[in-house]
Coordinates of C-alpha atoms and ligand atoms in Angstrom, one line a residue:
X1 CA 169.5 164.9 53.5
X2 CA 166.2 163.2 54.4
X3 CA 164.6 160.8 51.9
X4 CA 161.1 161.7 50.6
X5 CA 159.7 158.9 52.7
X6 CA 160.8 160.6 56.0
X7 CA 159.8 164.1 55.1
X8 CA 156.7 165.8 56.6
X9 CA 155.2 169.1 55.5
X10 CA 156.8 171.6 58.0
X11 CA 156.9 175.0 56.3
X12 CA 154.5 177.5 58.0
X13 CA 154.3 179.5 54.8
X14 CA 151.9 182.5 54.5
X15 CA 149.7 180.2 52.3
X16 CA 149.5 177.6 55.0
X17 CA 148.9 180.3 57.7
X18 CA 146.0 181.8 55.7
X19 CA 144.4 178.5 54.8
X20 CA 144.4 177.3 58.4
X21 CA 143.6 180.6 60.1
X22 CA 139.9 179.7 60.6
X23 CA 140.8 176.3 62.0
X24 CA 143.2 177.8 64.5
X25 CA 140.5 180.2 65.7
X26 CA 138.4 177.1 66.6
X27 CA 141.2 175.5 68.8
X28 CA 143.1 178.5 70.1
X29 CA 141.6 178.0 73.6
X30 CA 143.5 174.7 73.9
X31 CA 146.4 174.8 71.5
X32 CA 149.0 177.5 72.3
X33 CA 150.0 179.8 69.4
X34 CA 153.6 178.6 69.5
X35 CA 152.5 175.1 68.7
X36 CA 150.3 175.9 65.8
X37 CA 153.2 176.3 63.2
X38 CA 154.1 172.7 63.9
X39 CA 150.5 171.4 63.3
X40 CA 149.3 173.7 60.5
X41 CA 151.5 172.4 57.6
X42 CA 150.4 168.8 58.3
X43 CA 146.8 169.8 58.8
X44 CA 146.8 171.7 55.5
X45 CA 148.3 168.8 53.5
X46 CA 146.1 166.1 55.1
X47 CA 142.9 168.2 54.3
X48 CA 144.1 168.6 50.7
X49 CA 145.0 165.0 50.2
X50 CA 141.8 163.5 51.7
X51 CA 139.6 165.5 49.3
X52 CA 141.7 164.5 46.3
X53 CA 141.6 160.8 47.3
X54 CA 137.9 160.6 48.5
X55 CA 138.9 159.7 52.1
X56 CA 136.7 160.2 55.1
X57 CA 138.4 160.6 58.5
X58 CA 136.3 159.2 61.4
X59 CA 137.6 160.3 64.8
X60 CA 136.8 159.2 68.3
X61 CA 136.1 161.7 71.1
X62 CA 139.4 160.8 72.8
X63 CA 141.6 162.1 70.0
X64 CA 143.6 165.3 70.6
X65 CA 142.1 168.6 69.4
X66 CA 144.4 169.1 66.4
X67 CA 143.0 165.8 65.0
X68 CA 139.5 166.0 66.4
X69 CA 138.8 169.6 65.3
X70 CA 141.1 170.2 62.4
X71 CA 141.2 167.1 60.0
X72 CA 138.2 165.0 60.9
X73 CA 135.0 164.6 58.8
X74 CA 133.0 162.8 61.5
X75 CA 133.6 162.8 65.3
X76 CA 131.8 160.9 68.0
X77 CA 131.5 157.9 70.3
X78 CA 132.0 154.3 69.1
X79 CA 128.3 153.9 68.3
X80 CA 128.2 157.0 66.1
X81 CA 131.4 156.0 64.3
X82 CA 129.8 152.5 63.6
X83 CA 126.7 154.1 61.9
X84 CA 128.9 156.5 60.0
X85 CA 131.3 153.8 58.8
X86 CA 128.3 151.8 57.5
X87 CA 126.8 154.8 55.7
X88 CA 129.9 156.5 54.4
X89 CA 130.2 157.2 50.6
X90 CA 134.0 157.6 50.7
X91 CA 136.3 155.0 49.1
X92 CA 138.7 155.0 52.0
X93 CA 137.9 155.4 55.7
X94 CA 140.7 156.3 58.1
X95 CA 139.7 155.6 61.7
X96 CA 141.4 157.8 64.3
X97 CA 140.7 155.7 67.3
X98 CA 141.7 152.2 68.3
X99 CA 141.9 148.9 66.4
X100 CA 138.4 147.5 67.4
X101 CA 136.8 150.7 66.0
X102 CA 138.6 150.3 62.6
X103 CA 137.7 146.6 62.6
X104 CA 134.0 147.4 63.2
X105 CA 134.2 149.9 60.3
X106 CA 135.6 147.1 58.0
X107 CA 132.9 144.7 59.1
X108 CA 130.2 147.2 58.3
X109 CA 131.9 148.3 55.0
X110 CA 133.8 145.3 53.8
X111 CA 134.3 146.6 50.3
X112 CA 135.9 149.8 51.5
X113 CA 139.6 150.4 52.1
X114 CA 139.7 150.9 55.9
X115 CA 142.9 152.2 57.5
X116 CA 144.2 152.8 61.0
X117 CA 147.2 155.2 61.3
X118 CA 148.9 153.0 63.9
X119 CA 148.1 149.2 63.9
X120 CA 149.3 148.9 67.5
X121 CA 146.4 151.1 68.9
X122 CA 144.7 148.4 70.9
X123 CA 142.5 148.3 74.0
X124 CA 142.8 146.5 77.3
X125 CA 139.2 145.4 77.2
X126 CA 139.6 143.9 73.7
X127 CA 142.7 142.1 74.9
X128 CA 140.8 140.6 77.9
X129 CA 138.8 138.0 76.1
X130 CA 139.1 135.5 73.2
X131 CA 136.6 133.7 70.9
X132 CA 137.5 130.5 72.7
X133 CA 136.6 132.1 76.1
X134 CA 133.1 132.9 74.7
X135 CA 132.7 129.3 73.3
X136 CA 133.4 128.0 76.8
X137 CA 131.0 130.4 78.5
X138 CA 128.2 129.4 76.0
X139 CA 128.8 125.7 77.1
X140 CA 128.6 126.7 80.7
X141 CA 125.4 128.8 80.3
X142 CA 123.5 127.0 77.4
X143 CA 120.7 129.1 75.9
X144 CA 121.8 132.4 77.6
X145 CA 122.3 135.1 75.0
X146 CA 125.8 136.8 74.7
X147 CA 125.9 140.6 74.7
X148 CA 129.4 141.9 73.8
X149 CA 130.7 145.4 74.2
X150 CA 132.1 146.7 70.8
X151 CA 135.5 147.0 72.5
X152 CA 136.3 143.4 71.3
X153 CA 138.0 141.7 68.4
X154 CA 136.1 140.7 65.2
X155 CA 136.5 137.0 66.2
X156 CA 134.8 137.7 69.6
X157 CA 132.0 139.5 67.8
X158 CA 131.5 136.5 65.5
X159 CA 130.6 134.4 68.6
X160 CA 128.2 137.0 69.9
X161 CA 124.4 137.4 69.6
X162 CA 124.3 141.2 69.8
X163 CA 126.9 143.9 70.4
X164 CA 126.4 147.0 72.5
X165 CA 128.3 150.2 73.4
X166 CA 128.1 152.3 76.5
X167 CA 125.5 154.4 74.7
X168 CA 123.0 151.6 74.5
X169 CA 124.0 148.8 76.8
X170 CA 120.9 148.7 79.0
X171 CA 118.6 149.0 76.0
X172 CA 120.3 146.1 74.2
X173 CA 120.3 143.9 77.4
X174 CA 116.5 144.5 77.8
X175 CA 115.7 144.2 74.1
X176 CA 116.5 140.5 74.2
X177 CA 113.6 139.7 76.5
X178 CA 115.5 137.1 78.6
X179 CA 115.9 136.7 82.3
X180 CA 119.7 136.6 82.1
X181 CA 122.4 137.6 79.6
X182 CA 126.1 136.9 79.4
X183 CA 127.6 140.5 79.2
X184 CA 131.3 140.8 78.1
X185 CA 134.0 141.7 78.7
X186 CA 133.9 144.9 80.9
X187 CA 133.2 143.9 84.5
X188 CA 132.5 147.5 85.6
X189 CA 130.1 148.3 82.7
X190 CA 128.4 145.0 83.5
X191 CA 128.0 146.0 87.1
X192 CA 126.8 149.5 86.2
X193 CA 124.2 148.1 83.8
X194 CA 123.1 145.5 86.5
X195 CA 122.1 148.5 88.8
X196 CA 119.6 149.7 86.1
X197 CA 117.8 146.5 85.1
X198 CA 116.2 143.4 86.5
X199 CA 117.9 141.2 83.9
X200 CA 120.6 139.0 85.6
X201 CA 124.0 139.9 84.2
X202 CA 126.7 137.2 84.0
X203 CA 130.0 139.2 83.6
X204 CA 133.6 138.7 82.7
X205 CA 136.8 140.1 84.3
X206 CA 137.9 142.7 81.7
X207 CA 138.7 146.3 82.7
X208 CA 139.5 149.5 80.9
X209 CA 143.1 150.4 82.1
X210 CA 142.2 154.1 81.9
X211 CA 138.8 154.2 83.7
X212 CA 139.7 151.6 86.4
X213 CA 142.3 154.1 87.8
X214 CA 139.7 156.6 89.0
X215 CA 138.6 156.1 92.6
X216 CA 135.6 157.3 94.5
X217 CA 137.9 159.0 97.1
X218 CA 139.5 161.0 94.3
X219 CA 136.1 162.2 93.0
X220 CA 134.9 163.0 96.5
X221 CA 138.1 165.1 97.0
X222 CA 137.3 167.1 93.8
X223 CA 133.7 167.6 95.1
X224 CA 135.0 168.9 98.4
X225 CA 137.4 171.3 96.7
X226 CA 134.8 172.6 94.1
X227 CA 131.5 172.7 95.9
X228 CA 129.2 173.3 92.9
X229 CA 130.9 170.9 90.5
X230 CA 128.9 168.5 88.3
X231 CA 130.6 165.1 87.9
X232 CA 130.1 163.1 84.7
X233 CA 131.6 159.6 84.5
X234 CA 132.0 157.0 81.8
X235 CA 130.3 153.7 82.8
X236 CA 133.7 151.9 82.3
X237 CA 134.5 153.4 85.8
X238 CA 133.8 151.4 88.9
X239 CA 130.2 151.4 90.3
X240 CA 131.7 153.3 93.4
X241 CA 132.8 156.1 91.1
X242 CA 129.5 156.1 89.2
X243 CA 127.7 156.2 92.6
X244 CA 129.4 159.6 93.5
X245 CA 128.8 161.1 90.0
X246 CA 125.8 163.1 88.8
X247 CA 125.6 161.4 85.4
X248 CA 127.1 158.3 83.7
X249 CA 127.1 157.9 80.0
X250 CA 129.0 157.2 76.8
X251 CA 131.5 159.8 75.6
X252 CA 128.7 161.3 73.4
X253 CA 126.3 161.2 76.4
X254 CA 128.8 163.2 78.5
X255 CA 129.4 165.7 75.7
X256 CA 125.6 166.2 75.2
X257 CA 125.1 166.6 78.9
X258 CA 127.5 169.6 78.9
X259 CA 126.0 171.1 75.7
X260 CA 122.4 170.7 77.0
X261 CA 122.9 171.7 80.7
X262 CA 125.7 174.2 80.5
X263 CA 126.9 173.5 84.1
X264 CA 129.1 176.3 85.5
X265 CA 131.9 173.8 86.4
X266 CA 132.2 170.2 85.3
X267 CA 134.6 167.3 85.7
X268 CA 134.6 164.5 83.1
X269 CA 135.8 161.3 84.7
X270 CA 137.2 159.8 81.5
X271 CA 140.1 160.1 79.1
X272 CA 141.9 163.4 79.2
X273 CA 141.5 164.8 75.7
X274 CA 137.7 164.6 75.9
X275 CA 137.7 167.7 78.1
X276 CA 139.8 169.7 75.6
X277 CA 137.4 168.8 72.8
X278 CA 134.2 169.6 74.7
X279 CA 135.7 172.8 76.3
X280 CA 136.2 174.2 72.8
X281 CA 132.5 173.8 72.0
X282 CA 131.3 175.1 75.4
X283 CA 133.3 178.3 76.2
X284 CA 131.2 179.3 79.2
X285 CA 131.7 176.0 81.1
X286 CA 134.8 175.6 83.4
X287 CA 136.5 172.2 83.2
X288 CA 138.4 170.6 86.1
X289 CA 140.6 167.9 84.6
X290 CA 141.8 164.7 86.2
X291 CA 144.2 163.5 83.6
X292 CA 144.2 159.8 82.7
X293 CA 145.4 159.2 79.1
X294 CA 144.6 156.2 77.0
X295 CA 148.0 155.1 75.6
X296 CA 146.4 153.4 72.7
X297 CA 144.3 156.3 71.6
X298 CA 147.4 158.5 71.9
X299 CA 149.3 156.4 69.3
X300 CA 147.4 158.3 66.6
X301 CA 149.1 161.6 65.5
X302 CA 148.9 164.0 62.5
X303 CA 152.2 162.5 61.1
X304 CA 150.7 159.0 61.2
X305 CA 147.5 160.2 59.6
X306 CA 149.6 161.8 56.8
X307 CA 151.6 158.5 56.4
X308 CA 148.3 156.5 56.4
X309 CA 147.2 158.6 53.4
X310 CA 150.4 158.6 51.4
X311 CA 151.4 154.9 52.1
X312 CA 147.8 153.5 52.3
X313 CA 148.6 152.0 55.7
X314 CA 147.6 150.2 57.9
X315 CA 144.9 148.3 56.1
X316 CA 142.4 146.4 58.2
X317 CA 141.9 142.8 56.9
X318 CA 139.2 140.5 58.3
X319 CA 138.3 137.0 57.1
X320 CA 135.1 136.8 55.1
X321 CA 133.6 134.2 57.3
X322 CA 134.3 136.3 60.5
X323 CA 132.9 139.4 58.8
X324 CA 129.7 137.6 57.9
X325 CA 129.2 136.3 61.5
X326 CA 130.4 139.4 63.3
X327 CA 128.2 141.7 61.1
X328 CA 125.0 140.0 62.4
X329 CA 125.8 141.0 66.0
X330 CA 126.7 144.6 65.0
X331 CA 123.6 145.0 62.7
X332 CA 121.3 143.8 65.6
X333 CA 122.8 146.5 67.8
X334 CA 122.4 149.2 65.1
X335 CA 118.7 148.2 64.7
X336 CA 118.2 148.5 68.5
X337 CA 119.8 152.0 68.4
X338 CA 120.8 154.4 71.2
X339 CA 119.3 154.4 74.7
Ligands
LIG1 P1 132.3 155.4 73.9 O1 131.6 154.3 73.2 O2 131.6 155.9 75.0 O3 132.8 156.4 72.9 O4 133.6 154.7 74.6 C1 134.6 154.0 73.9 C2 135.8 153.8 74.8 O5 136.7 153.1 74.4 C3 135.7 154.4 76.1 O6 136.9 154.0 76.8
LIG2 FE1 140.1 150.7 75.6 FE2 140.0 152.1 77.9 FE3 141.5 153.0 75.9 FE4 138.8 153.0 75.7 S1 140.0 154.2 77.1 S2 140.2 152.4 74.1 S3 138.3 151.1 76.8 S4 141.8 151.1 77.0

């Protein structure tokens, strides 16, 4: 017999079926009917508990559809999640995304209980640079402002002048009014921004392990196979991939492009789950899917969200001094806004 701790809601009772019927209609295009009885009891329980406990679930665009469409209060790119974490009225925020997103939420709402369902959900970009690396760069380039992508640790943000996301990188770089900036840690994002501005960009060697795998040859092969396809790429892809794409933008930028332009056929050169989530909202658009998964984003599951609620885990803790310094760099970014 399983102890209470190991039990998860699993009975697809008529009550659960009725209560989740509308939600299923929303996702039936991407979740087969045979899978729904496994998701529905957890979804039902999570939605009940989060209301009782005044919890807001903030979810990144890369989460799977049963999380993104069925238990989330707010969904979006990292910039939107930062604004929402700052403004949320909930007592507890659960971030379904990766660690730096939850840390950003804690920095912006230090008095709230901020949880991430799996504390190991990291990011290859955040792992590519330390606070000490930034201190050394500042010694090497005295007086040059440091712009840091939000995909970094709180300690790195504390050494930073202003943060940015892929949704506002060019705008942030140009808002500083300097001839050059140190732009960290994503080498490809830095190179892509450099093609759009006269500001000199001093970059670092970080890469996103998901986006660096796409190649221009692969995208050209898709274009050859599907003559009328529209290619949307995340700017963490190489400049060669961006050069053969029709549009490059943040996850929200790509999603809005599809909503606003309703292309007949589209390919999103980014994490795999994004296409499922956007396809649900755009039933007339055909999606061609190259599938690169982010192993860190995929650590989050309904079971772990359920555990996060019942065991109040895993709490994000950041030193007060780091919060105060990191907050300045994020607040400056939020004041500058989206491109
Ligand atoms: P967005 O800010 O575009 O949501 O991207 C975050 C991310 O981690 C992409 O890999
Ligand atoms: Fe980090 Fe890349 Fe995963 Fe985004 S997709 S969280 S940048 S490893």
